[in-house]
Short mmCIF file of C-alpha atoms in Angstrom, two decimals:
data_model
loop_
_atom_site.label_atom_id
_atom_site.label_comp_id
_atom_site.label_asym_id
_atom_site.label_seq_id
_atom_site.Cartn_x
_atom_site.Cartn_y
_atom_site.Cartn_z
CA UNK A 27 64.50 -108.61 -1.81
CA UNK A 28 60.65 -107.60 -2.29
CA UNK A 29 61.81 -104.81 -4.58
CA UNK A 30 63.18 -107.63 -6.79
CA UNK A 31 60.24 -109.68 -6.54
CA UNK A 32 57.77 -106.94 -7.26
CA UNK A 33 60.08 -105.86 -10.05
CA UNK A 34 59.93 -109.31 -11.99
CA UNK A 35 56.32 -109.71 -11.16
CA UNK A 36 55.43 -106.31 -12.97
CA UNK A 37 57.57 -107.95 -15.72
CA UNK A 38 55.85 -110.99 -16.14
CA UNK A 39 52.24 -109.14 -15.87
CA UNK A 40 53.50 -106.91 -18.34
CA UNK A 41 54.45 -109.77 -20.68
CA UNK A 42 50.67 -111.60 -19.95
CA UNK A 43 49.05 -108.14 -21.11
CA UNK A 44 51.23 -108.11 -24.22
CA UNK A 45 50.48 -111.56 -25.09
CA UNK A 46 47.05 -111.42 -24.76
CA UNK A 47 46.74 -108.61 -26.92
CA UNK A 48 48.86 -109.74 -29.07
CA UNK A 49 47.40 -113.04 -29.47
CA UNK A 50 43.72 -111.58 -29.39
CA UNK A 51 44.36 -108.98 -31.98
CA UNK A 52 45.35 -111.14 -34.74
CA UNK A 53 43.19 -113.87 -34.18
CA UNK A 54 40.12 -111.09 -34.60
CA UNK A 55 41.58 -109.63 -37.51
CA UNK A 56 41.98 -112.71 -38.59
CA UNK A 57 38.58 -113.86 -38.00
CA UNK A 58 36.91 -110.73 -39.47
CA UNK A 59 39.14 -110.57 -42.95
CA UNK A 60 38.01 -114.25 -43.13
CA UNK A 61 34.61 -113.43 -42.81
CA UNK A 62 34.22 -109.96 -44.77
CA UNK A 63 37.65 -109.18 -46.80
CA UNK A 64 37.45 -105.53 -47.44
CA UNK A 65 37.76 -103.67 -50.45
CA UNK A 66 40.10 -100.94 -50.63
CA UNK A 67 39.90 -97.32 -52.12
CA UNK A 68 43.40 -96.74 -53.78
CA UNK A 69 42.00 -92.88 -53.87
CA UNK A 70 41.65 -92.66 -50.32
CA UNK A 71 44.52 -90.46 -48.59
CA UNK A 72 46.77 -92.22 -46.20
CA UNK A 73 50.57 -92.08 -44.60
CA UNK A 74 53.28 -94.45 -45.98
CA UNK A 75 54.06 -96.31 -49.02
CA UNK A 76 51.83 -99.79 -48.08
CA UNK A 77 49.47 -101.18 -50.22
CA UNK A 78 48.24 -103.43 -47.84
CA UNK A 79 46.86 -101.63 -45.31
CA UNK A 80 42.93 -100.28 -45.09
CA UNK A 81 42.34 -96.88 -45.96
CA UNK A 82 38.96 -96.10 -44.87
CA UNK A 83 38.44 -94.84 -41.41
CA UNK A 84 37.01 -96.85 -39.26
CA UNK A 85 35.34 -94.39 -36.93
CA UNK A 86 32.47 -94.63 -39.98
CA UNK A 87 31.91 -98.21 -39.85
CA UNK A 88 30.26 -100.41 -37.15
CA UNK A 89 31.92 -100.60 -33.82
CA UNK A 90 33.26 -96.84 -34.04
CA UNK A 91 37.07 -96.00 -33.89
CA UNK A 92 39.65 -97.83 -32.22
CA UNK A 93 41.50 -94.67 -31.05
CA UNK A 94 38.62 -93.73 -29.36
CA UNK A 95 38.49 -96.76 -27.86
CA UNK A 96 42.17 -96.82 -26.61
CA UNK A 97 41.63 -92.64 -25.13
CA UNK A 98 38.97 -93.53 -23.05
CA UNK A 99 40.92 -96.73 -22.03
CA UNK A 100 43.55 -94.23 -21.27
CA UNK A 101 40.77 -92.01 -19.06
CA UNK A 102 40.06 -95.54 -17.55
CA UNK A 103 42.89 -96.99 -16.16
CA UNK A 104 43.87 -92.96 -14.41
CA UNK A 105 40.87 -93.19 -12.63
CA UNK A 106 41.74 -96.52 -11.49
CA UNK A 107 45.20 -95.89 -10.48
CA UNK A 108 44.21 -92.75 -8.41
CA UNK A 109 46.21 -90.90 -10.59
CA UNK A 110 46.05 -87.01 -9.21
CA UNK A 111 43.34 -84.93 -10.29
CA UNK A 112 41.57 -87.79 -11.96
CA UNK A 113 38.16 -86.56 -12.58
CA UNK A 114 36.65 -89.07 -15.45
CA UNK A 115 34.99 -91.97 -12.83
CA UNK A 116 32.79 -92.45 -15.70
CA UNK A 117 35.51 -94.01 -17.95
CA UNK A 118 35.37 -96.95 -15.99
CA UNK A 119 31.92 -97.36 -15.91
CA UNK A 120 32.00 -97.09 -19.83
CA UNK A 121 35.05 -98.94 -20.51
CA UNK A 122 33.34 -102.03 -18.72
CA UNK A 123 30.85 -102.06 -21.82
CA UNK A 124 32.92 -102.26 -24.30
CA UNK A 125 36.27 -104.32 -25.42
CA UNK A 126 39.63 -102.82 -26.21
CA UNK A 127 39.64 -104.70 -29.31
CA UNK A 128 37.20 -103.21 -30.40
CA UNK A 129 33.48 -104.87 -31.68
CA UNK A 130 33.96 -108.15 -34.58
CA UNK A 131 33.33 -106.07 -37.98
CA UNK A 132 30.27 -109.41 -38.26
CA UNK A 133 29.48 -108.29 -34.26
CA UNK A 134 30.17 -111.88 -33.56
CA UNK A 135 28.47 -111.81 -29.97
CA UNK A 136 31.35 -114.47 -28.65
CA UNK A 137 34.10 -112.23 -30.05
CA UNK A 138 32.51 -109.12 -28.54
CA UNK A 139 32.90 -110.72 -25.13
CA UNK A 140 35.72 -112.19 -25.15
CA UNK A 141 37.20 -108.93 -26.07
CA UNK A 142 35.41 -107.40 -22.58
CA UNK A 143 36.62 -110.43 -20.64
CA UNK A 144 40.06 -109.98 -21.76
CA UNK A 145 39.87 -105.79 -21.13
CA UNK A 146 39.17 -106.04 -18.01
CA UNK A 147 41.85 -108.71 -17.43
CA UNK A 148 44.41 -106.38 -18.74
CA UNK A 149 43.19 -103.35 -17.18
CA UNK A 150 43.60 -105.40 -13.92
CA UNK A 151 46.79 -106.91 -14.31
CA UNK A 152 48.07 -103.16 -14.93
CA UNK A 153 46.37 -101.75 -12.19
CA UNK A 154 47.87 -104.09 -9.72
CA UNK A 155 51.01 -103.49 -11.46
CA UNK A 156 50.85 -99.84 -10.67
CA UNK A 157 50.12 -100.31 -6.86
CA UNK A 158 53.16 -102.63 -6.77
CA UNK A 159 56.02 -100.95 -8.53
CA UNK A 160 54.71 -97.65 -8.90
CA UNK A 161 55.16 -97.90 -12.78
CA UNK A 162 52.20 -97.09 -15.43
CA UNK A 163 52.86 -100.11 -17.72
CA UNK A 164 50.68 -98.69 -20.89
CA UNK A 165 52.86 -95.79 -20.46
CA UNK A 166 56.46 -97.80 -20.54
CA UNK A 167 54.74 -99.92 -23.81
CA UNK A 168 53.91 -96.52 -25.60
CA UNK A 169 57.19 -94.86 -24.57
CA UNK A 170 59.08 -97.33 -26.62
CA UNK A 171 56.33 -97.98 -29.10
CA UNK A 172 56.84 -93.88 -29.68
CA UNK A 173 60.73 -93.96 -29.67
CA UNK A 174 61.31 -92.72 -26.67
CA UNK A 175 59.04 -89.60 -26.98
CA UNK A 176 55.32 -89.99 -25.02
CA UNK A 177 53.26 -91.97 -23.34
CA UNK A 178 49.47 -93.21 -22.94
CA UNK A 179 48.07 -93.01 -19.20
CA UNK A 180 49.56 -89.95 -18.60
CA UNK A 181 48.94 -87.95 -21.41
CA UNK A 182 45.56 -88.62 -21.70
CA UNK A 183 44.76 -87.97 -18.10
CA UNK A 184 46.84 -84.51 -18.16
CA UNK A 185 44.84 -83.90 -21.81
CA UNK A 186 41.45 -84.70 -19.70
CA UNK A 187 42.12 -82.17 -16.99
CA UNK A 188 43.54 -79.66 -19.26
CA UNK A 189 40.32 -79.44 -21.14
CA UNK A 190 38.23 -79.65 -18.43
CA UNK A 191 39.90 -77.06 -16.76
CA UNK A 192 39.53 -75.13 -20.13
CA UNK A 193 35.56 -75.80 -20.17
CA UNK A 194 35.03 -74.51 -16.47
CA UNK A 195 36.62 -71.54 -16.86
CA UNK A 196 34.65 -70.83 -20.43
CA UNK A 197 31.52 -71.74 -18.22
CA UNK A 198 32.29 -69.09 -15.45
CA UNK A 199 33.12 -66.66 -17.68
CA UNK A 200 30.58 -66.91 -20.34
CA UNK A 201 27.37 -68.49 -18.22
CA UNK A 202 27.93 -68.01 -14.62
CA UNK A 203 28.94 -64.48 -15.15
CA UNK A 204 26.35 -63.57 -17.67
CA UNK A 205 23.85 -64.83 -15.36
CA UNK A 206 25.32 -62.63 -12.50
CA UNK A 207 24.91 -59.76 -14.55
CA UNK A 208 21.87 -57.37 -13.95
CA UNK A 209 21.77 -56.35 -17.43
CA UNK A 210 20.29 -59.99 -17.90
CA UNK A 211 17.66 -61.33 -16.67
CA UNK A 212 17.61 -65.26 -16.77
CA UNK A 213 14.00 -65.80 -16.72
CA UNK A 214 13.43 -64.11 -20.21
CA UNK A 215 16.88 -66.70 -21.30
CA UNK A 216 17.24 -69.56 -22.74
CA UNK A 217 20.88 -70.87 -23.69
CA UNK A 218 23.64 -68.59 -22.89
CA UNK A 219 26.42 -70.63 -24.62
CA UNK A 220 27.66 -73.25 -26.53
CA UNK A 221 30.30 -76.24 -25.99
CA UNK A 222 30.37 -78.13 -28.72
CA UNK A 223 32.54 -81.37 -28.52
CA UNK A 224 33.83 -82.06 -32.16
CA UNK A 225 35.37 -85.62 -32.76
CA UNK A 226 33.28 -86.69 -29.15
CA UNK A 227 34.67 -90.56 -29.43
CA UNK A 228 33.62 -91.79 -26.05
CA UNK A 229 33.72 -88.10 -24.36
CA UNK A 230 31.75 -88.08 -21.01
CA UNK A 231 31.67 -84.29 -20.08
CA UNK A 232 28.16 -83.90 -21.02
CA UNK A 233 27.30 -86.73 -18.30
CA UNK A 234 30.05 -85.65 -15.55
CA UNK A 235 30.48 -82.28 -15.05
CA UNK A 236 27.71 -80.58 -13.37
CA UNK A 237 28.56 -77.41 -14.93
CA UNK A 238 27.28 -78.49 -18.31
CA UNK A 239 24.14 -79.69 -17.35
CA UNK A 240 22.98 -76.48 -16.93
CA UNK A 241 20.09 -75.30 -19.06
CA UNK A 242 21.82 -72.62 -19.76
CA UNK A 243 24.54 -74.17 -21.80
CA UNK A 244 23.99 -76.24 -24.64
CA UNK A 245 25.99 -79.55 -25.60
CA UNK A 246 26.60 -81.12 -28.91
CA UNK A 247 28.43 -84.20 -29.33
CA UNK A 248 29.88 -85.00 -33.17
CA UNK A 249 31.90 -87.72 -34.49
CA UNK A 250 31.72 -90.27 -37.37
CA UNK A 251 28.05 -92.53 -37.51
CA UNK A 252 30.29 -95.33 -36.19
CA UNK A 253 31.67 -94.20 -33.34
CA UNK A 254 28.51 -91.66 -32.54
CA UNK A 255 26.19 -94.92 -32.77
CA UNK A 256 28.50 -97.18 -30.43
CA UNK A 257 28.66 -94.14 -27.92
CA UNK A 258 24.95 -94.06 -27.95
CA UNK A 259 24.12 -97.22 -27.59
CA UNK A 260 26.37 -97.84 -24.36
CA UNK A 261 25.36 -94.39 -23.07
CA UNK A 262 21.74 -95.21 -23.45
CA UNK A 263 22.18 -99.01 -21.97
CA UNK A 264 23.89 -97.33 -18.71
CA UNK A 265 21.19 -94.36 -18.42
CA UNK A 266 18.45 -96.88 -19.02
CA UNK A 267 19.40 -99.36 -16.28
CA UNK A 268 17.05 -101.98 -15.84
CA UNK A 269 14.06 -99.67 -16.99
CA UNK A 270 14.53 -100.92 -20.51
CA UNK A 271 13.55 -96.86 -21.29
CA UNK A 272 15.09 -94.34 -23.73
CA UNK A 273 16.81 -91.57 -21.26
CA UNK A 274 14.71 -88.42 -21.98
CA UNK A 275 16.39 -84.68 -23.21
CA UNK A 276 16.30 -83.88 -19.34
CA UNK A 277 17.74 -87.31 -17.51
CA UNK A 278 18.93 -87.80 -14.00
CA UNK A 279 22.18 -87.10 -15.58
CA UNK A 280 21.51 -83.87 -16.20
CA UNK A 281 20.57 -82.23 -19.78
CA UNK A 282 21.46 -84.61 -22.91
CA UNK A 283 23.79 -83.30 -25.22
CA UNK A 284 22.89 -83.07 -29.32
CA UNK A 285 24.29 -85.83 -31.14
CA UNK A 286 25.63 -85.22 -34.43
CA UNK A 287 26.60 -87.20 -37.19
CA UNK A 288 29.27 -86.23 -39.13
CA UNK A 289 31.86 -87.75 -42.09
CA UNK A 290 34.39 -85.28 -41.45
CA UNK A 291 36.66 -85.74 -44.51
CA UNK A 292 32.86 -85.70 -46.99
CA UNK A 293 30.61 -83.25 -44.50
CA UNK A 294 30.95 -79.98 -43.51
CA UNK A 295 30.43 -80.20 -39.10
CA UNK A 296 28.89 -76.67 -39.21
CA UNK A 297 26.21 -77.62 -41.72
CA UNK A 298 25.74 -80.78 -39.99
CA UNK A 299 25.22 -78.42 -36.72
CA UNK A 300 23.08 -76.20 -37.87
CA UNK A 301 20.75 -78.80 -39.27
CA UNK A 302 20.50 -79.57 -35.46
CA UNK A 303 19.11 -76.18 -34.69
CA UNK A 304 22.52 -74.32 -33.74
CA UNK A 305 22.66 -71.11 -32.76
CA UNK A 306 25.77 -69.32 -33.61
CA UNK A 307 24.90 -66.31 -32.18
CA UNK A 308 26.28 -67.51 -28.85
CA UNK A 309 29.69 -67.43 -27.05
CA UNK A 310 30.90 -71.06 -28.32
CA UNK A 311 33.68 -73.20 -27.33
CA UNK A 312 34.94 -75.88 -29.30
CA UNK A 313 36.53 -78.97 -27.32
CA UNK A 314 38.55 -80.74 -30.15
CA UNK A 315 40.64 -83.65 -28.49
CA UNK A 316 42.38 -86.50 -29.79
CA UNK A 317 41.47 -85.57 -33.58
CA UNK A 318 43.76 -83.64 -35.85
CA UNK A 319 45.84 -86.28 -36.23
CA UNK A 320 43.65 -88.18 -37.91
CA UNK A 321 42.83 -85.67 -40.59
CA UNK A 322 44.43 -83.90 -43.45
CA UNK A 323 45.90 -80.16 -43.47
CA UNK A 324 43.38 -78.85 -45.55
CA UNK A 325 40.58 -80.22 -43.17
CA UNK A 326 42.32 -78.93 -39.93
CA UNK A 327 42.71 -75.20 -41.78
CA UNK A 328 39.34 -75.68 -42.76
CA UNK A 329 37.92 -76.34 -38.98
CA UNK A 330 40.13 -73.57 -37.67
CA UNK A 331 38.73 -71.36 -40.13
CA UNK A 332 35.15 -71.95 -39.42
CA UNK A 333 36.19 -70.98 -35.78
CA UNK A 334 37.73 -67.63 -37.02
CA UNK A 335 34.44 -66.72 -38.67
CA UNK A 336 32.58 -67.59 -35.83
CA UNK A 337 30.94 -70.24 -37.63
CA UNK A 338 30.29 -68.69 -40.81
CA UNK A 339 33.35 -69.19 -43.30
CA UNK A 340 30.44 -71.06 -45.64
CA UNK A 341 27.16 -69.72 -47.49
CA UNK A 342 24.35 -69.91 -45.16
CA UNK A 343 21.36 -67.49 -45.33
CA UNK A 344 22.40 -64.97 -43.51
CA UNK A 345 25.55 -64.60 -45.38
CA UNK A 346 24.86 -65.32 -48.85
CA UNK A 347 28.12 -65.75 -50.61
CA UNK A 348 30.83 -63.72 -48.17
CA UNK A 349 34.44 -65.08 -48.43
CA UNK A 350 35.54 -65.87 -45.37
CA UNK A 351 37.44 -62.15 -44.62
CA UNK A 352 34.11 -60.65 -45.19
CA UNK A 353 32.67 -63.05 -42.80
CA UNK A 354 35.19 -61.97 -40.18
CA UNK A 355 34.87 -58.47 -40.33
CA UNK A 356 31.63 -58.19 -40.67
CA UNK A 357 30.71 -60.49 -37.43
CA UNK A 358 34.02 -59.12 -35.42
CA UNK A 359 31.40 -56.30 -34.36
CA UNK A 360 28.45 -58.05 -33.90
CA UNK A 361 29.22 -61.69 -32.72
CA UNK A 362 30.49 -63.31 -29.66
CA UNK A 363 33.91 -64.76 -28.69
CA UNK A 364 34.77 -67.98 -30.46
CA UNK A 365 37.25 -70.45 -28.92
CA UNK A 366 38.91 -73.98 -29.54
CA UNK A 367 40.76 -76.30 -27.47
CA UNK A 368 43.13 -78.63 -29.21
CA UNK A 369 45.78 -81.11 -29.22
CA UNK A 370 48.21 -82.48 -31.48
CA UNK A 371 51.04 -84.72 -32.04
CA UNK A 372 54.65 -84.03 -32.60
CA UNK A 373 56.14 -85.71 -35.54
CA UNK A 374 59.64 -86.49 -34.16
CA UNK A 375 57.63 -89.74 -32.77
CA UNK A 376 54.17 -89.82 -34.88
CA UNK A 377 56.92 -90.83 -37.50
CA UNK A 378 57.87 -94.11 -35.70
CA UNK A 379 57.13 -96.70 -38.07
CA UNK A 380 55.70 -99.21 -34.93
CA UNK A 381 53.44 -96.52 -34.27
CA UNK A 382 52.05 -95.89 -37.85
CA UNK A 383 51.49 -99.31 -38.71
CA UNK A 384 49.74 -99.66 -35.46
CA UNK A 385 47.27 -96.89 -36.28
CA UNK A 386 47.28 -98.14 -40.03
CA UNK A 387 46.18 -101.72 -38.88
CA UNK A 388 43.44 -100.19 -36.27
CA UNK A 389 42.39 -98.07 -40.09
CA UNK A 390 42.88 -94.79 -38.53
CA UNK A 391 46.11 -93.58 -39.99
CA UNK A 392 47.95 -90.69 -39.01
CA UNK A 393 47.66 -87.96 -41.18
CA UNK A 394 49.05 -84.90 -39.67
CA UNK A 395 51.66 -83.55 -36.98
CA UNK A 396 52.90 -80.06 -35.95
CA UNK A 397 55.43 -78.66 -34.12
CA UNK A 398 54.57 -75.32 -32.18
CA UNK A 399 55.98 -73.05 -34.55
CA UNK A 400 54.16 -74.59 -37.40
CA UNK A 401 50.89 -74.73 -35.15
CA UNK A 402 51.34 -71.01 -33.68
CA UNK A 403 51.83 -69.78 -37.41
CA UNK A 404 49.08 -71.57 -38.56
CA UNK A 405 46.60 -70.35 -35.89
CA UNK A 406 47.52 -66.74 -36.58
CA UNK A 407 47.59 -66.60 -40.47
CA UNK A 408 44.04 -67.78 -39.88
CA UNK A 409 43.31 -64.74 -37.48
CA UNK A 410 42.97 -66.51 -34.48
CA UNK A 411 44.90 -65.72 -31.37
CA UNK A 412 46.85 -68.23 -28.96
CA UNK A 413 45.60 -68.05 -25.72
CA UNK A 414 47.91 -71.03 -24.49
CA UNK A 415 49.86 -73.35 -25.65
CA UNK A 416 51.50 -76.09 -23.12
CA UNK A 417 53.98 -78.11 -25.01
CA UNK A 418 56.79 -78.91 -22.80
CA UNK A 419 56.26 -82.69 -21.30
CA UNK A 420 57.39 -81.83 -17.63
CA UNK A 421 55.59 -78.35 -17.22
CA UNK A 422 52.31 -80.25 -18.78
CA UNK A 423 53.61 -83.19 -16.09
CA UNK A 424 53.79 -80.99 -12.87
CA UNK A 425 51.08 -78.89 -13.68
CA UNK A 426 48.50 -81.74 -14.32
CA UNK A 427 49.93 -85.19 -12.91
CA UNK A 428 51.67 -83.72 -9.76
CA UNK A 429 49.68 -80.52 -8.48
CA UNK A 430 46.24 -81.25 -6.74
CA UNK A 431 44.33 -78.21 -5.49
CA UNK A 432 47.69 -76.24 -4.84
CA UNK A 433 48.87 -79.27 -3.25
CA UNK A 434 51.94 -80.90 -4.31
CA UNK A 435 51.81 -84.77 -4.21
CA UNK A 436 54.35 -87.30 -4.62
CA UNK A 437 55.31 -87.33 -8.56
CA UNK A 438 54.00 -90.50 -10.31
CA UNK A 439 56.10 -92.62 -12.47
CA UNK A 440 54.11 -92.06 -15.66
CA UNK A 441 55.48 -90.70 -18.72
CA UNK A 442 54.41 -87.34 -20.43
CA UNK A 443 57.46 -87.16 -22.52
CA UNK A 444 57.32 -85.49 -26.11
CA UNK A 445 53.60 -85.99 -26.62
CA UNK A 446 53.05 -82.27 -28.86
CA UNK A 447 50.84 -79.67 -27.74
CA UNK A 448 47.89 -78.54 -26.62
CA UNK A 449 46.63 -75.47 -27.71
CA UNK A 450 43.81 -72.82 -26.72
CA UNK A 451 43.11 -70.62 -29.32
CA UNK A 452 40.23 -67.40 -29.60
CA UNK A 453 38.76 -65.04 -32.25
CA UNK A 454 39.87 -62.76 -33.04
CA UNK A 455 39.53 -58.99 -31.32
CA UNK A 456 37.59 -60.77 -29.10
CA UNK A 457 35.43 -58.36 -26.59
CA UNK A 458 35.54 -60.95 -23.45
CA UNK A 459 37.94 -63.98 -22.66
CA UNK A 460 38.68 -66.93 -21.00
CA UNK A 461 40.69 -65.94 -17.89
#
């Protein structure tokens, strides 16, 4: 009998949260293409046949991207649910200041906050949900939003403490042990290494992980002016508290990270990054999550490229006009290890024409998908070489959703499913390595 009862109660929460999103979403988009109908760009590259839809990005306009929005949502409600091996408590904290729906495109102040009041409602309602019947409801929605194929909680928090995982070990290998080592001597050092976090969204490694607070590790932070702007803005309110104070380079967080503006489809992110002061001379890893997606083939090669070079496939002073082979062999000597740390989608469900005119209405279409031959051949005709590549939903599952410090917890009933891949990938004849 209370297995019934908690069975139709996660039912009718489920069908609350729908309608209020529902409900909310169209009356703002209502409200907003009222107030500011926008003009499209019939040049601009998107998925589908529709004419109706907006093609420009929104991660570049005021508010920042809606994606980004609904990943750290994703980062959120995990750490709310206790899911195993949670480790962003920050999402919370940053998900409280702003709305799932995203900010008015006129920042209407009541809209904004009705949007808040109405996340937290839902991220309540699902919450409970989860204690009662065990279920992740976002993930049930997205598995047959997706045909069947993936999730949202759960791949999101397995994607979190994949890359984490990925940045401690490049940390320990590239800071920790360099610091060990008597050939170096720390006081005459400054950085040792980079992580740069390309497409940041609402990223909070810089602020949570102690490891990269180190002055020996340098942070940068790019995305879109939108999204980068948003970001800042919360980040600053929380750091300021009631001070009413900018947070310094050096906060009680830790070290600030560099942040970078970037138009990724118009700007090239290593120009952008060296205009920051970037040093490319150091052991770099690239955390890329939750973006290729979003971009076009030639931009992905592009960015992988730029990785294979070691962050010189373009003309900068110190290699005039050197192709991008040149680049390579010439800095395969001389330069340290490059890596990146990617996901991406599989197109047996990106396809799903609920799920594209989803991402088409939030203007951030989908624009590419792989499968992992297509990925692994595309990583090595650009001379990079696969370090791993997790695509199987239940390894990714047990390995990151089950398995807590070697020990093995009851199995939650989220949904991994057929999400893609994620993929970490290093120059070339590199001398050192991740382990």
């Amino acid at each position: 009998m209370l297995s019934v009862v908690v069975f139709i109660l996660g039912i009718n929460m489920g069908a609350i949260v729908i309608m209020v999103i529902l409900i909310t979403r169209m009356s703002f988009a209502l409200q907003n293409s009222l107030a500011a109908p926008k003009k499209e760009d019939p040049s601009s590259p998107h998925l589908g046949n529709s004419s109706t839809m907006p093609t420009a990005n929104r991660s570049s306009n005021e508010g920042g991207s809606q994606t980004a929005l609904l990943a750290l949502w994703g980062r959120s409600q995990a750490s709310k649910m206790k899911l195993p091996g949670a480790t962003d408590n920050l999402a919370p904290v940053l998900m409280s200041k702003l709305s799932l729906f995203g900010r008015a495109d006129d920042k209407e102040h009541f809209a904004f906050e009705l949007g808040k009041y109405l996340s937290v409602v839902c991220s309540s309602l699902s919450v409970l949900g989860y204690f009662l019947t065990g279920a992740i409801f976002e993930d049930q929605v997205a598995y047959v939003a997706t045909l069947g194929n993936t999730g949202l909680v759960t791949p999101m928090h397995c994607r979190t403490r994949w890359l984490d995982d990925v940045v401690e070990r490049f940390i320990q290998d590239h800071v920790e042990g360099r610091k060990s080592c008597q050939t170096i001597k720390t006081e005459e050092v400054n950085a040792l290494a980079n992580v740069i976090i390309l497409g940041s969204g609402y990223d909070t490694r810089a602020y949570r992980m102690t490891s990269l607070q180190s002055s020996r590790v340098c942070v940068y932070e790019i995305d879109a002016v939108g999204t980068s702007q948003e970001k800042r803005r919360v980040m600053d309110a929380l750091l300021c508290g009631e001070s009413g104070s900018a947070p310094s380079e050096q906060s009680a967080h830790g070290r600030m990270p560099t942040f970078v503006t970037c138009d990724f489809e118009s700007q090239h992110w290593m120009e952008r990054l060296i205009q920051n002061r970037f040093d490319a001379s150091l052991p770099t890893l690239v955390v890329w999550e939750g973006v290729t997606m979003y971009l076009s083939l030639p931009v992905v090669t592009e960015t992988l490229n730029v990785i294979a070079a070691r962050g010189r496939s373009f003309n900068l002073e110190s290699d005039g006009n050197k192709s991008i082979e040149e680049s390579q062999s010439t800095n395969a000597q001389s330069s340290p290890d490059w890596y990146i740390a990617f996901d991406y989608l599989n197109p047996d469900w990106a396809g799903s024409q609920l799920w594209r005119f989803a991402m088409q209405f939030a203007r951030e279409p989908i624009h590419s998908t792989f499968t992992k031959s297509a990925i692994d051949a595309l990583v090595d005709t650009l001379g990079l070489d696969v370090m791993e590549h997790l695509c199987d939903g239940e390894e990714i599952q047990s390995k990151y959703s089950v398995v807590v410090n070697s020990t093995v917890t009851n199995e939650i009933e989220g949904i991994m499913g057929n999400y893609g891949g994620f993929v970490l990938a290093r120059t070339r004849n590199a001398k050192d390595h991740i382990r």
